[in-house]
Short mmCIF file of C-alpha atoms in Angstrom, two decimals:
data_model
loop_
_atom_site.label_atom_id
_atom_site.label_comp_id
_atom_site.label_asym_id
_atom_site.label_seq_id
_atom_site.Cartn_x
_atom_site.Cartn_y
_atom_site.Cartn_z
CA UNK A 1 24.15 16.04 137.77
CA UNK A 2 23.36 17.53 134.36
CA UNK A 3 22.53 15.05 131.59
CA UNK A 4 23.67 15.78 128.07
CA UNK A 5 20.98 15.75 125.39
CA UNK A 6 21.04 13.07 122.70
CA UNK A 7 22.86 15.19 120.12
CA UNK A 8 25.68 16.11 122.49
CA UNK A 9 25.95 12.52 123.71
CA UNK A 10 26.22 11.28 120.13
CA UNK A 11 28.94 13.82 119.33
CA UNK A 12 30.96 12.78 122.38
CA UNK A 13 30.50 9.11 121.52
CA UNK A 14 31.74 9.75 117.98
CA UNK A 15 34.82 11.50 119.35
CA UNK A 16 35.58 8.52 121.60
CA UNK A 17 35.28 6.18 118.61
CA UNK A 18 37.68 8.35 116.63
CA UNK A 19 40.22 8.48 119.45
CA UNK A 20 40.18 4.71 119.83
CA UNK A 21 40.31 4.14 116.05
CA UNK A 22 43.30 6.43 115.66
CA UNK A 23 45.21 4.57 118.37
CA UNK A 24 44.25 1.20 116.88
CA UNK A 25 45.32 2.19 113.40
CA UNK A 26 48.73 3.35 114.66
CA UNK A 27 49.29 -0.20 115.97
CA UNK A 28 47.73 -1.87 112.95
CA UNK A 29 50.03 0.06 110.60
CA UNK A 30 52.95 -1.91 112.06
CA UNK A 31 51.41 -5.29 111.21
CA UNK A 32 52.94 -7.42 108.46
CA UNK A 33 51.15 -8.22 105.22
CA UNK A 34 50.68 -11.79 106.43
CA UNK A 35 49.08 -10.69 109.70
CA UNK A 36 46.76 -8.22 108.01
CA UNK A 37 45.75 -10.86 105.47
CA UNK A 38 44.93 -13.38 108.19
CA UNK A 39 42.69 -10.84 109.96
CA UNK A 40 40.90 -9.93 106.72
CA UNK A 41 40.43 -13.62 105.84
CA UNK A 42 38.87 -14.40 109.23
CA UNK A 43 36.47 -11.46 108.95
CA UNK A 44 35.40 -12.62 105.46
CA UNK A 45 34.79 -16.16 106.69
CA UNK A 46 32.69 -15.04 109.65
CA UNK A 47 30.70 -12.60 107.53
CA UNK A 48 29.89 -15.29 104.98
CA UNK A 49 28.69 -17.62 107.76
CA UNK A 50 26.07 -15.08 108.81
CA UNK A 51 24.94 -14.04 105.31
CA UNK A 52 21.45 -15.52 105.53
CA UNK A 53 20.75 -14.38 109.08
CA UNK A 54 21.64 -10.78 108.29
CA UNK A 55 19.83 -10.84 104.94
CA UNK A 56 16.57 -11.79 106.62
CA UNK A 57 17.13 -9.20 109.32
CA UNK A 58 17.77 -6.44 106.78
CA UNK A 59 14.67 -7.33 104.76
CA UNK A 60 12.48 -7.41 107.86
CA UNK A 61 13.76 -4.07 109.15
CA UNK A 62 13.77 -2.06 105.90
CA UNK A 63 11.11 -3.79 103.81
CA UNK A 64 13.38 -3.42 100.79
CA UNK A 65 14.06 -6.10 98.21
CA UNK A 66 14.14 -9.88 98.61
CA UNK A 67 15.99 -11.56 101.44
CA UNK A 68 17.10 -14.38 99.13
CA UNK A 69 18.95 -11.87 96.95
CA UNK A 70 20.40 -10.16 100.01
CA UNK A 71 21.98 -13.49 100.95
CA UNK A 72 23.76 -13.45 97.60
CA UNK A 73 24.86 -9.83 98.17
CA UNK A 74 26.22 -10.63 101.62
CA UNK A 75 28.10 -13.63 100.24
CA UNK A 76 29.43 -11.56 97.35
CA UNK A 77 30.55 -8.77 99.72
CA UNK A 78 32.44 -11.22 101.89
CA UNK A 79 33.61 -14.23 99.88
CA UNK A 80 33.88 -12.78 96.36
CA UNK A 81 35.48 -9.53 97.52
CA UNK A 82 37.98 -11.43 99.64
CA UNK A 83 38.89 -13.77 96.80
CA UNK A 84 39.76 -10.75 94.68
CA UNK A 85 41.78 -8.83 97.26
CA UNK A 86 43.55 -11.61 99.14
CA UNK A 87 46.68 -11.69 96.94
CA UNK A 88 47.02 -7.91 96.49
CA UNK A 89 50.10 -6.42 98.18
CA UNK A 90 49.13 -3.40 100.27
CA UNK A 91 51.54 -3.38 103.23
CA UNK A 92 55.18 -2.29 103.16
CA UNK A 93 57.03 -2.57 99.85
CA UNK A 94 54.31 -3.37 97.33
CA UNK A 95 56.50 -3.28 94.21
CA UNK A 96 60.20 -3.07 93.39
CA UNK A 97 61.43 -2.53 89.84
CA UNK A 98 65.19 -3.28 89.74
CA UNK A 99 65.46 -2.37 86.07
CA UNK A 100 64.02 1.13 86.28
CA UNK A 101 65.10 1.44 89.92
CA UNK A 102 61.70 2.52 91.26
CA UNK A 103 60.19 1.12 94.43
CA UNK A 104 56.68 1.63 95.82
CA UNK A 105 55.58 1.51 99.46
CA UNK A 106 51.96 1.21 100.60
CA UNK A 107 50.97 3.90 103.09
CA UNK A 108 47.60 3.53 104.90
CA UNK A 109 45.35 6.57 104.91
CA UNK A 110 44.50 6.30 108.61
CA UNK A 111 40.91 6.36 109.87
CA UNK A 112 38.06 6.02 107.35
CA UNK A 113 34.51 7.16 108.05
CA UNK A 114 32.00 5.02 106.14
CA UNK A 115 28.39 5.91 105.40
CA UNK A 116 26.03 2.93 105.01
CA UNK A 117 22.89 2.99 102.82
CA UNK A 118 19.59 1.44 103.87
CA UNK A 119 19.41 -0.41 100.52
CA UNK A 120 22.54 -2.48 101.26
CA UNK A 121 22.84 -2.16 105.04
CA UNK A 122 24.84 -5.32 105.84
CA UNK A 123 26.68 -6.19 102.62
CA UNK A 124 28.16 -2.68 102.52
CA UNK A 125 29.61 -3.16 106.02
CA UNK A 126 31.24 -6.47 105.05
CA UNK A 127 32.70 -5.03 101.86
CA UNK A 128 34.00 -1.77 103.31
CA UNK A 129 35.52 -3.50 106.35
CA UNK A 130 37.50 -5.89 104.14
CA UNK A 131 38.90 -3.27 101.77
CA UNK A 132 39.66 -0.76 104.53
CA UNK A 133 41.55 -3.20 106.75
CA UNK A 134 43.30 -4.78 103.76
CA UNK A 135 44.81 -1.34 103.08
CA UNK A 136 45.93 -0.98 106.73
CA UNK A 137 43.23 1.45 107.85
CA UNK A 138 40.75 1.68 110.70
CA UNK A 139 37.09 2.19 109.81
CA UNK A 140 34.11 3.71 111.64
CA UNK A 141 30.59 3.18 110.27
CA UNK A 142 27.62 5.52 110.39
CA UNK A 143 24.58 3.36 109.56
CA UNK A 144 21.33 4.61 108.08
CA UNK A 145 18.69 5.15 110.82
CA UNK A 146 16.16 3.05 108.88
CA UNK A 147 18.51 0.04 108.98
CA UNK A 148 20.01 0.60 112.41
CA UNK A 149 19.49 -2.85 113.95
CA UNK A 150 20.78 -4.99 111.08
CA UNK A 151 23.72 -2.67 110.44
CA UNK A 152 24.77 -2.69 114.07
CA UNK A 153 24.50 -6.48 114.10
CA UNK A 154 26.84 -6.61 111.08
CA UNK A 155 29.26 -4.16 112.72
CA UNK A 156 29.38 -6.25 115.91
CA UNK A 157 30.09 -9.34 113.79
CA UNK A 158 33.09 -7.83 111.96
CA UNK A 159 34.38 -6.22 115.20
CA UNK A 160 34.35 -9.55 116.98
CA UNK A 161 35.99 -11.35 114.05
CA UNK A 162 38.75 -8.73 113.84
CA UNK A 163 39.52 -9.04 117.55
CA UNK A 164 39.50 -12.85 117.38
CA UNK A 165 42.11 -12.68 114.62
CA UNK A 166 44.39 -10.35 116.62
CA UNK A 167 43.43 -6.84 115.44
CA UNK A 168 43.66 -4.02 118.01
CA UNK A 169 40.51 -2.84 119.75
CA UNK A 170 38.87 -0.02 117.79
CA UNK A 171 40.14 -0.99 114.34
CA UNK A 172 36.50 -1.33 113.22
CA UNK A 173 33.47 0.10 114.97
CA UNK A 174 30.28 2.04 114.39
CA UNK A 175 28.13 4.84 115.73
CA UNK A 176 25.39 3.45 117.96
CA UNK A 177 23.69 6.69 118.98
CA UNK A 178 22.61 7.74 115.51
CA UNK A 179 22.14 11.46 114.92
CA UNK A 180 23.01 13.81 112.09
CA UNK A 181 25.35 15.58 114.52
CA UNK A 182 27.32 12.37 115.16
CA UNK A 183 27.72 11.79 111.41
CA UNK A 184 28.80 15.40 110.89
CA UNK A 185 31.34 15.02 113.69
CA UNK A 186 32.86 12.05 111.87
CA UNK A 187 32.89 13.78 108.49
CA UNK A 188 34.45 17.01 109.78
CA UNK A 189 36.97 15.49 112.18
CA UNK A 190 40.69 16.16 111.57
CA UNK A 191 41.29 12.55 112.64
CA UNK A 192 39.34 11.18 109.65
CA UNK A 193 41.52 10.78 106.57
CA UNK A 194 38.79 9.78 104.12
CA UNK A 195 35.02 9.47 103.89
CA UNK A 196 33.81 6.40 101.99
CA UNK A 197 30.28 7.49 101.13
CA UNK A 198 27.49 5.31 99.80
CA UNK A 199 23.94 6.51 100.16
CA UNK A 200 21.50 9.19 99.17
CA UNK A 201 22.53 12.16 97.07
CA UNK A 202 22.12 14.59 99.98
CA UNK A 203 24.43 12.64 102.27
CA UNK A 204 27.05 12.23 99.56
CA UNK A 205 27.00 15.97 98.88
CA UNK A 206 27.38 16.63 102.60
CA UNK A 207 30.43 14.37 102.65
CA UNK A 208 32.13 16.32 99.85
CA UNK A 209 31.14 19.63 101.47
CA UNK A 210 32.82 18.60 104.74
CA UNK A 211 36.26 19.34 103.34
CA UNK A 212 37.45 15.81 104.14
CA UNK A 213 38.68 13.78 101.14
CA UNK A 214 35.79 11.65 99.91
CA UNK A 215 35.25 8.68 97.63
CA UNK A 216 31.64 8.03 96.76
CA UNK A 217 29.18 6.18 94.64
CA UNK A 218 26.49 8.12 92.86
CA UNK A 219 22.98 7.80 91.47
CA UNK A 220 22.62 5.47 88.52
CA UNK A 221 20.30 5.80 85.57
CA UNK A 222 21.64 3.06 83.34
CA UNK A 223 20.05 2.64 79.92
CA UNK A 224 19.96 -0.82 78.35
CA UNK A 225 20.32 -0.63 74.56
CA UNK A 226 19.16 -3.68 72.58
CA UNK A 227 20.87 -3.41 69.18
CA UNK A 228 19.55 -5.25 66.11
CA UNK A 229 22.26 -7.94 66.18
CA UNK A 230 21.52 -8.91 69.81
CA UNK A 231 20.26 -12.26 71.02
CA UNK A 232 16.91 -10.74 71.92
CA UNK A 233 15.65 -13.55 74.15
CA UNK A 234 18.88 -13.49 76.19
CA UNK A 235 18.96 -9.68 76.31
CA UNK A 236 15.43 -9.53 77.74
CA UNK A 237 16.27 -12.28 80.22
CA UNK A 238 19.36 -10.38 81.41
CA UNK A 239 17.41 -7.15 81.83
CA UNK A 240 14.59 -8.74 83.81
CA UNK A 241 17.03 -10.78 85.93
CA UNK A 242 18.90 -7.58 86.77
CA UNK A 243 15.90 -5.35 87.38
CA UNK A 244 14.23 -7.86 89.68
CA UNK A 245 17.40 -8.73 91.62
CA UNK A 246 16.66 -7.50 95.17
CA UNK A 247 13.76 -5.67 93.51
CA UNK A 248 16.04 -3.20 91.76
CA UNK A 249 17.83 -1.53 94.70
CA UNK A 250 21.32 -1.86 93.19
CA UNK A 251 22.14 1.47 91.54
CA UNK A 252 23.83 -0.20 88.56
CA UNK A 253 20.57 -1.86 87.50
CA UNK A 254 18.82 -0.87 84.27
CA UNK A 255 16.45 2.09 84.44
CA UNK A 256 15.25 2.12 80.84
CA UNK A 257 15.32 0.04 77.66
CA UNK A 258 16.19 1.43 74.24
CA UNK A 259 15.30 -0.77 71.26
CA UNK A 260 15.79 -0.24 67.52
CA UNK A 261 12.48 -0.01 65.68
CA UNK A 262 13.35 -2.83 63.29
CA UNK A 263 13.45 -5.34 66.19
CA UNK A 264 10.89 -3.74 68.49
CA UNK A 265 8.10 -6.26 67.79
CA UNK A 266 10.41 -9.11 68.81
CA UNK A 267 11.55 -7.22 71.91
CA UNK A 268 7.95 -6.46 72.84
CA UNK A 269 6.83 -10.07 72.49
CA UNK A 270 9.83 -11.35 74.44
CA UNK A 271 9.22 -8.91 77.28
CA UNK A 272 5.60 -10.06 77.52
CA UNK A 273 6.67 -13.71 77.46
CA UNK A 274 9.16 -13.19 80.30
CA UNK A 275 6.87 -11.39 82.73
CA UNK A 276 6.78 -7.72 81.76
CA UNK A 277 3.58 -5.67 81.97
CA UNK A 278 3.11 -2.72 79.61
CA UNK A 279 1.16 -0.03 81.41
CA UNK A 280 -1.35 2.04 79.50
CA UNK A 281 -1.20 5.83 79.60
CA UNK A 282 -3.46 6.13 82.65
CA UNK A 283 -1.58 3.47 84.63
CA UNK A 284 1.75 5.05 83.72
CA UNK A 285 0.53 8.36 85.10
CA UNK A 286 -0.80 6.76 88.29
CA UNK A 287 2.55 5.12 88.95
CA UNK A 288 4.49 8.25 88.01
CA UNK A 289 2.55 10.11 90.70
CA UNK A 290 4.07 7.98 93.44
CA UNK A 291 7.61 7.36 92.14
CA UNK A 292 8.92 10.76 93.25
CA UNK A 293 8.34 13.04 96.19
CA UNK A 294 7.10 16.59 95.52
CA UNK A 295 10.72 17.78 95.89
CA UNK A 296 11.79 15.52 93.00
CA UNK A 297 13.58 12.92 95.15
CA UNK A 298 12.84 9.18 95.08
CA UNK A 299 9.85 8.22 97.20
CA UNK A 300 11.16 5.74 99.84
CA UNK A 301 7.78 3.99 99.84
CA UNK A 302 8.45 2.50 96.38
CA UNK A 303 12.09 1.47 96.91
CA UNK A 304 12.68 -2.27 96.67
CA UNK A 305 9.00 -3.15 96.26
CA UNK A 306 7.92 -5.86 93.79
CA UNK A 307 5.95 -5.06 90.64
CA UNK A 308 2.63 -6.32 92.06
CA UNK A 309 2.97 -4.18 95.20
CA UNK A 310 3.90 -1.13 93.13
CA UNK A 311 0.80 -1.52 90.99
CA UNK A 312 -1.37 -1.81 94.11
CA UNK A 313 0.22 1.32 95.60
CA UNK A 314 -0.52 3.17 92.35
CA UNK A 315 -4.15 2.02 92.27
CA UNK A 316 -4.31 -0.67 89.59
CA UNK A 317 -3.83 -4.43 89.46
CA UNK A 318 -1.62 -6.70 87.39
CA UNK A 319 -1.54 -10.49 86.97
CA UNK A 320 0.31 -12.47 89.63
CA UNK A 321 3.16 -13.56 87.33
CA UNK A 322 4.28 -10.01 86.50
CA UNK A 323 7.92 -9.18 87.32
CA UNK A 324 8.47 -5.68 85.91
CA UNK A 325 6.30 -2.71 84.94
CA UNK A 326 7.10 -0.91 81.66
CA UNK A 327 6.02 2.48 80.38
CA UNK A 328 6.53 3.51 76.74
CA UNK A 329 8.26 6.90 76.70
CA UNK A 330 9.44 9.49 74.17
CA UNK A 331 10.74 12.28 76.42
CA UNK A 332 13.56 12.82 78.90
CA UNK A 333 13.43 15.36 81.72
CA UNK A 334 14.06 15.70 85.43
CA UNK A 335 10.29 15.83 85.97
CA UNK A 336 9.74 12.53 84.13
CA UNK A 337 10.41 9.71 86.63
CA UNK A 338 10.63 7.13 83.85
CA UNK A 339 13.77 8.85 82.57
CA UNK A 340 15.42 8.83 86.00
CA UNK A 341 16.73 6.32 88.55
CA UNK A 342 13.99 4.03 89.90
CA UNK A 343 15.12 1.70 92.69
CA UNK A 344 12.33 -0.77 91.94
CA UNK A 345 11.31 -3.03 89.02
CA UNK A 346 10.03 -0.25 86.76
CA UNK A 347 11.45 0.57 83.31
CA UNK A 348 10.91 3.26 80.72
CA UNK A 349 11.07 2.01 77.12
CA UNK A 350 12.23 4.09 74.14
CA UNK A 351 11.97 3.05 70.47
CA UNK A 352 14.67 4.51 68.19
CA UNK A 353 15.15 4.32 64.41
CA UNK A 354 18.76 3.11 64.46
CA UNK A 355 21.84 2.85 66.66
CA UNK A 356 22.81 6.48 66.04
CA UNK A 357 19.53 7.83 67.39
CA UNK A 358 19.84 5.26 70.20
CA UNK A 359 23.22 6.82 71.00
CA UNK A 360 21.57 10.22 71.31
CA UNK A 361 18.90 8.79 73.59
CA UNK A 362 21.53 7.12 75.79
CA UNK A 363 23.38 10.41 76.20
CA UNK A 364 20.20 12.39 76.95
CA UNK A 365 19.21 9.89 79.65
CA UNK A 366 22.64 9.92 81.26
CA UNK A 367 22.94 13.70 81.22
CA UNK A 368 19.49 13.85 82.82
CA UNK A 369 20.79 11.70 85.70
CA UNK A 370 23.47 9.08 86.27
CA UNK A 371 26.46 10.69 84.52
CA UNK A 372 29.57 8.57 84.95
CA UNK A 373 27.78 5.51 86.32
CA UNK A 374 26.70 2.61 84.11
CA UNK A 375 25.14 1.60 80.81
CA UNK A 376 24.63 -1.80 79.21
CA UNK A 377 24.34 -2.78 75.57
CA UNK A 378 23.19 -6.05 74.07
CA UNK A 379 24.82 -6.65 70.69
CA UNK A 380 26.99 -9.01 68.68
CA UNK A 381 28.54 -6.10 66.76
CA UNK A 382 32.00 -5.28 68.11
CA UNK A 383 32.13 -2.04 66.13
CA UNK A 384 29.07 -0.84 68.05
CA UNK A 385 30.75 -1.81 71.32
CA UNK A 386 33.87 0.18 70.43
CA UNK A 387 31.85 3.19 69.27
CA UNK A 388 29.87 3.26 72.52
CA UNK A 389 33.01 2.74 74.61
CA UNK A 390 34.72 5.73 72.99
CA UNK A 391 31.87 8.18 73.39
CA UNK A 392 29.41 7.42 76.18
CA UNK A 393 29.66 9.40 79.46
CA UNK A 394 29.94 6.44 81.84
CA UNK A 395 32.78 4.58 83.55
CA UNK A 396 31.12 1.16 83.49
CA UNK A 397 29.97 -0.01 80.08
CA UNK A 398 28.63 -3.54 80.23
CA UNK A 399 28.04 -5.86 77.29
CA UNK A 400 25.56 -8.76 77.19
CA UNK A 401 25.12 -9.14 80.96
CA UNK A 402 22.64 -8.17 83.70
CA UNK A 403 23.73 -4.64 84.67
CA UNK A 404 23.09 -4.92 88.41
CA UNK A 405 25.37 -7.94 88.67
CA UNK A 406 27.83 -6.95 85.95
CA UNK A 407 28.39 -3.48 87.37
CA UNK A 408 29.45 -4.76 90.79
CA UNK A 409 31.76 -7.35 89.25
CA UNK A 410 29.65 -10.46 89.92
CA UNK A 411 29.00 -11.49 86.29
CA UNK A 412 31.96 -9.59 84.83
CA UNK A 413 35.64 -9.39 85.70
CA UNK A 414 35.37 -5.82 86.93
CA UNK A 415 36.66 -5.29 90.47
CA UNK A 416 34.10 -6.73 92.93
CA UNK A 417 32.71 -3.69 94.74
CA UNK A 418 29.59 -2.13 96.21
CA UNK A 419 30.86 1.44 95.88
CA UNK A 420 30.84 2.36 92.20
CA UNK A 421 32.60 5.64 91.49
CA UNK A 422 31.19 8.03 88.90
CA UNK A 423 34.33 10.13 88.39
CA UNK A 424 34.36 13.83 87.66
CA UNK A 425 31.35 13.42 85.34
CA UNK A 426 29.25 12.37 88.31
CA UNK A 427 30.78 14.85 90.73
CA UNK A 428 33.03 12.27 92.36
CA UNK A 429 36.74 11.79 92.94
CA UNK A 430 37.10 8.28 91.51
CA UNK A 431 35.67 6.41 88.54
CA UNK A 432 36.67 3.00 89.90
CA UNK A 433 34.88 0.08 91.38
CA UNK A 434 36.44 0.96 94.72
CA UNK A 435 38.92 -1.51 96.20
CA UNK A 436 41.77 -1.48 98.72
CA UNK A 437 44.18 0.28 96.32
CA UNK A 438 41.84 3.30 96.42
CA UNK A 439 42.25 3.39 100.21
CA UNK A 440 46.00 3.78 100.48
CA UNK A 441 48.65 6.19 99.30
CA UNK A 442 51.75 5.02 97.46
CA UNK A 443 55.17 6.32 98.43
CA UNK A 444 57.50 6.35 95.42
CA UNK A 445 61.20 5.65 95.86
CA UNK A 446 63.31 6.61 92.85
CA UNK A 447 67.05 5.89 92.56
CA UNK A 448 69.26 8.23 90.58
CA UNK A 449 70.06 6.78 87.16
CA UNK A 450 71.33 9.94 85.37
CA UNK A 451 73.41 12.92 86.38
CA UNK A 452 73.17 16.51 85.27
CA UNK A 453 75.83 16.06 82.59
CA UNK A 454 73.65 13.41 80.95
CA UNK A 455 70.95 16.04 80.61
CA UNK A 456 73.25 18.51 78.89
CA UNK A 457 73.98 18.27 75.15
CA UNK A 458 76.26 20.42 73.01
CA UNK A 459 74.31 22.98 71.02
CA UNK A 460 75.32 21.33 67.76
CA UNK A 461 73.93 18.01 68.93
CA UNK A 462 70.66 19.64 69.86
CA UNK A 463 70.46 21.34 66.47
CA UNK A 464 71.06 18.05 64.70
CA UNK A 465 68.43 16.33 66.85
CA UNK A 466 65.70 18.79 65.92
CA UNK A 467 66.35 19.05 62.16
CA UNK A 468 63.49 17.82 59.97
CA UNK A 469 64.20 14.42 58.44
CA UNK A 470 63.88 15.84 54.92
CA UNK A 471 66.59 18.37 55.65
CA UNK A 472 68.92 15.94 57.42
CA UNK A 473 68.61 13.35 54.68
CA UNK A 474 70.35 15.49 52.06
CA UNK A 475 73.09 18.15 52.18
CA UNK A 476 72.01 21.73 51.54
CA UNK A 477 75.19 22.66 49.75
CA UNK A 478 75.29 23.40 46.04
CA UNK A 479 74.28 20.40 43.93
CA UNK A 480 73.44 19.81 40.27
CA UNK A 481 69.86 20.61 39.41
CA UNK A 482 67.65 17.58 38.93
CA UNK A 483 64.57 17.69 36.76
CA UNK A 484 61.42 16.84 38.69
CA UNK A 485 59.56 13.94 37.11
CA UNK A 486 56.55 11.93 38.11
CA UNK A 487 58.79 9.37 39.84
CA UNK A 488 60.83 11.79 41.93
CA UNK A 489 58.42 14.69 42.40
CA UNK A 490 58.38 15.88 46.01
CA UNK A 491 55.31 14.77 48.00
CA UNK A 492 54.97 18.22 49.54
CA UNK A 493 55.85 21.69 48.39
CA UNK A 494 57.84 22.01 51.59
CA UNK A 495 60.19 19.29 50.33
CA UNK A 496 60.78 21.04 47.02
CA UNK A 497 64.45 22.09 46.81
CA UNK A 498 63.31 25.53 45.70
CA UNK A 499 62.10 26.14 49.26
CA UNK A 500 64.90 24.49 51.24
CA UNK A 501 67.45 27.26 50.87
CA UNK A 502 69.43 25.34 48.25
CA UNK A 503 72.18 27.28 46.55
CA UNK A 504 71.42 25.67 43.18
CA UNK A 505 72.28 28.18 40.42
CA UNK A 506 68.84 28.24 38.83
CA UNK A 507 65.23 27.18 39.55
CA UNK A 508 64.34 23.64 38.69
CA UNK A 509 61.82 23.49 35.82
CA UNK A 510 58.80 21.35 36.39
CA UNK A 511 58.30 18.73 33.70
CA UNK A 512 55.48 19.62 31.36
CA UNK A 513 53.95 16.19 31.70
CA UNK A 514 53.74 16.55 35.47
CA UNK A 515 52.27 20.05 35.24
CA UNK A 516 49.63 18.81 32.87
CA UNK A 517 48.79 15.77 34.97
CA UNK A 518 48.81 17.39 38.42
CA UNK A 519 48.25 21.11 38.81
CA UNK A 520 47.55 21.04 42.56
CA UNK A 521 50.54 23.27 43.09
CA UNK A 522 50.02 25.49 40.05
CA UNK A 523 49.94 29.17 40.89
CA UNK A 524 47.81 30.18 37.93
CA UNK A 525 50.44 32.36 36.27
CA UNK A 526 52.86 31.77 33.37
CA UNK A 527 55.70 29.39 34.17
CA UNK A 528 58.54 31.93 34.30
CA UNK A 529 56.67 34.07 36.80
CA UNK A 530 55.62 31.01 38.81
CA UNK A 531 59.21 29.77 38.91
CA UNK A 532 60.35 33.10 40.20
CA UNK A 533 60.50 32.11 43.86
CA UNK A 534 59.62 35.02 46.08
CA UNK A 535 57.40 35.59 49.09
CA UNK A 536 54.40 36.58 47.03
CA UNK A 537 54.47 33.47 44.85
CA UNK A 538 55.05 31.13 47.79
CA UNK A 539 52.05 32.60 49.58
CA UNK A 540 49.95 32.27 46.42
CA UNK A 541 50.95 28.63 46.02
CA UNK A 542 50.07 27.80 49.63
CA UNK A 543 46.66 29.48 49.38
CA UNK A 544 45.96 27.65 46.15
CA UNK A 545 46.84 24.28 47.69
CA UNK A 546 44.80 24.90 50.83
CA UNK A 547 41.82 26.02 48.82
CA UNK A 548 41.86 22.90 46.66
CA UNK A 549 42.28 20.59 49.63
CA UNK A 550 39.34 22.24 51.36
CA UNK A 551 37.13 21.74 48.30
#
């Protein structure tokens, strides 16, 4: 008997998972909102119960981050996400507007293929399971090979919980024979309605290239701007809290600090006081040498390592209390790792003269990497907040909060999520913190409220409707001439009765006092010639007015 090789076995296994998931979702789509909600609630409860166990397992297997912080992420991805989504209507009629006579029906997408990153290998599974099932879908996971054991443990947990609560077999599952071919089979299958991609840039690109609709996260490169009105001690605390949370593996975390020169000494002293180490030029170069691979991608060996370990890897030592490593920078480029995403407690620091030059630096960093993702500003100036919100190329702008926790919705009221869309700016299809409403379609039901006769208007009515207000406000029939004085002078030459087609018997003379006081509309010729309204004089007047306004 011929034995299939591993690749072919994995492809066949993926096809079996898809077949079962499609059948399960067809049954699940008939469940009521109440039944779906009870299944989702049970999964969330069971996931939260195993948060610590799976956090320790993930840390041991990957070597990334801190297991204590992974407990918080697992709890967030189960309890906090569920608290947010539990009251959302996703099944059947989700809204009905009797006034406008429009009804909306939630329509599940079908089967979702979910890619799992090694940086969040268990919390991502909890989160994606809850939002996928809440929207009435089935979900199949493809874990990262470097986090295979902990991810498969998390998948088994949510599978068991779903079955215990009454979900059909196959509604949630995962690839166990991990190969690139199995993942490709999922992404290219006609039975997959959507790819929910979180992971490395290469895998996300492959998902979009598959031709299957995709929602993804993207690389972050969030700058943290400390503006002169900020509470500097709190701003520094927030940045260090964020950058050391799980040793910086959350993509929303700060990647650089931008400080105004007038407050830099205070920022510098506060950073030192709170555990930052400023590398000298040689140390900065030593660390830069190991942050990226020769191909320009992040070096996995530095991901999620603490500051002390990073210094040792680079060949220098730092005191035992150090939390983050900082390098003073004045350039931005793809070759400069300090101006790019660093999934570890390392920050570039830029000093700018004022908030305007800080704006320029923010934009240059984001266009270098991380377009559409996240930035954070620390300020008490609401005008600065509004200015940044109007102009900066991100879809998560955070104010006075740790970016890693604010971006995912833990310390802000943004939607709790571990997939953070970067929109078209970042090459993605959504700019949202992805939730269940991103994972369903909405069928619109519209009742007729007008007939075709309501859309038709007599020509005269249309003509009246489009007349300028100045024309409609006064008849254009013959009327006695009225001298133009300062109190009744038209605000615009286009309101002057000489240009409205009036049948007045003679031009209206402009009062001498007005001409002397305001010659904006003077045509530079003697009055009789100027009052002679013809095409040449009108054109001359308009040019004169435009020229003076421009000056």
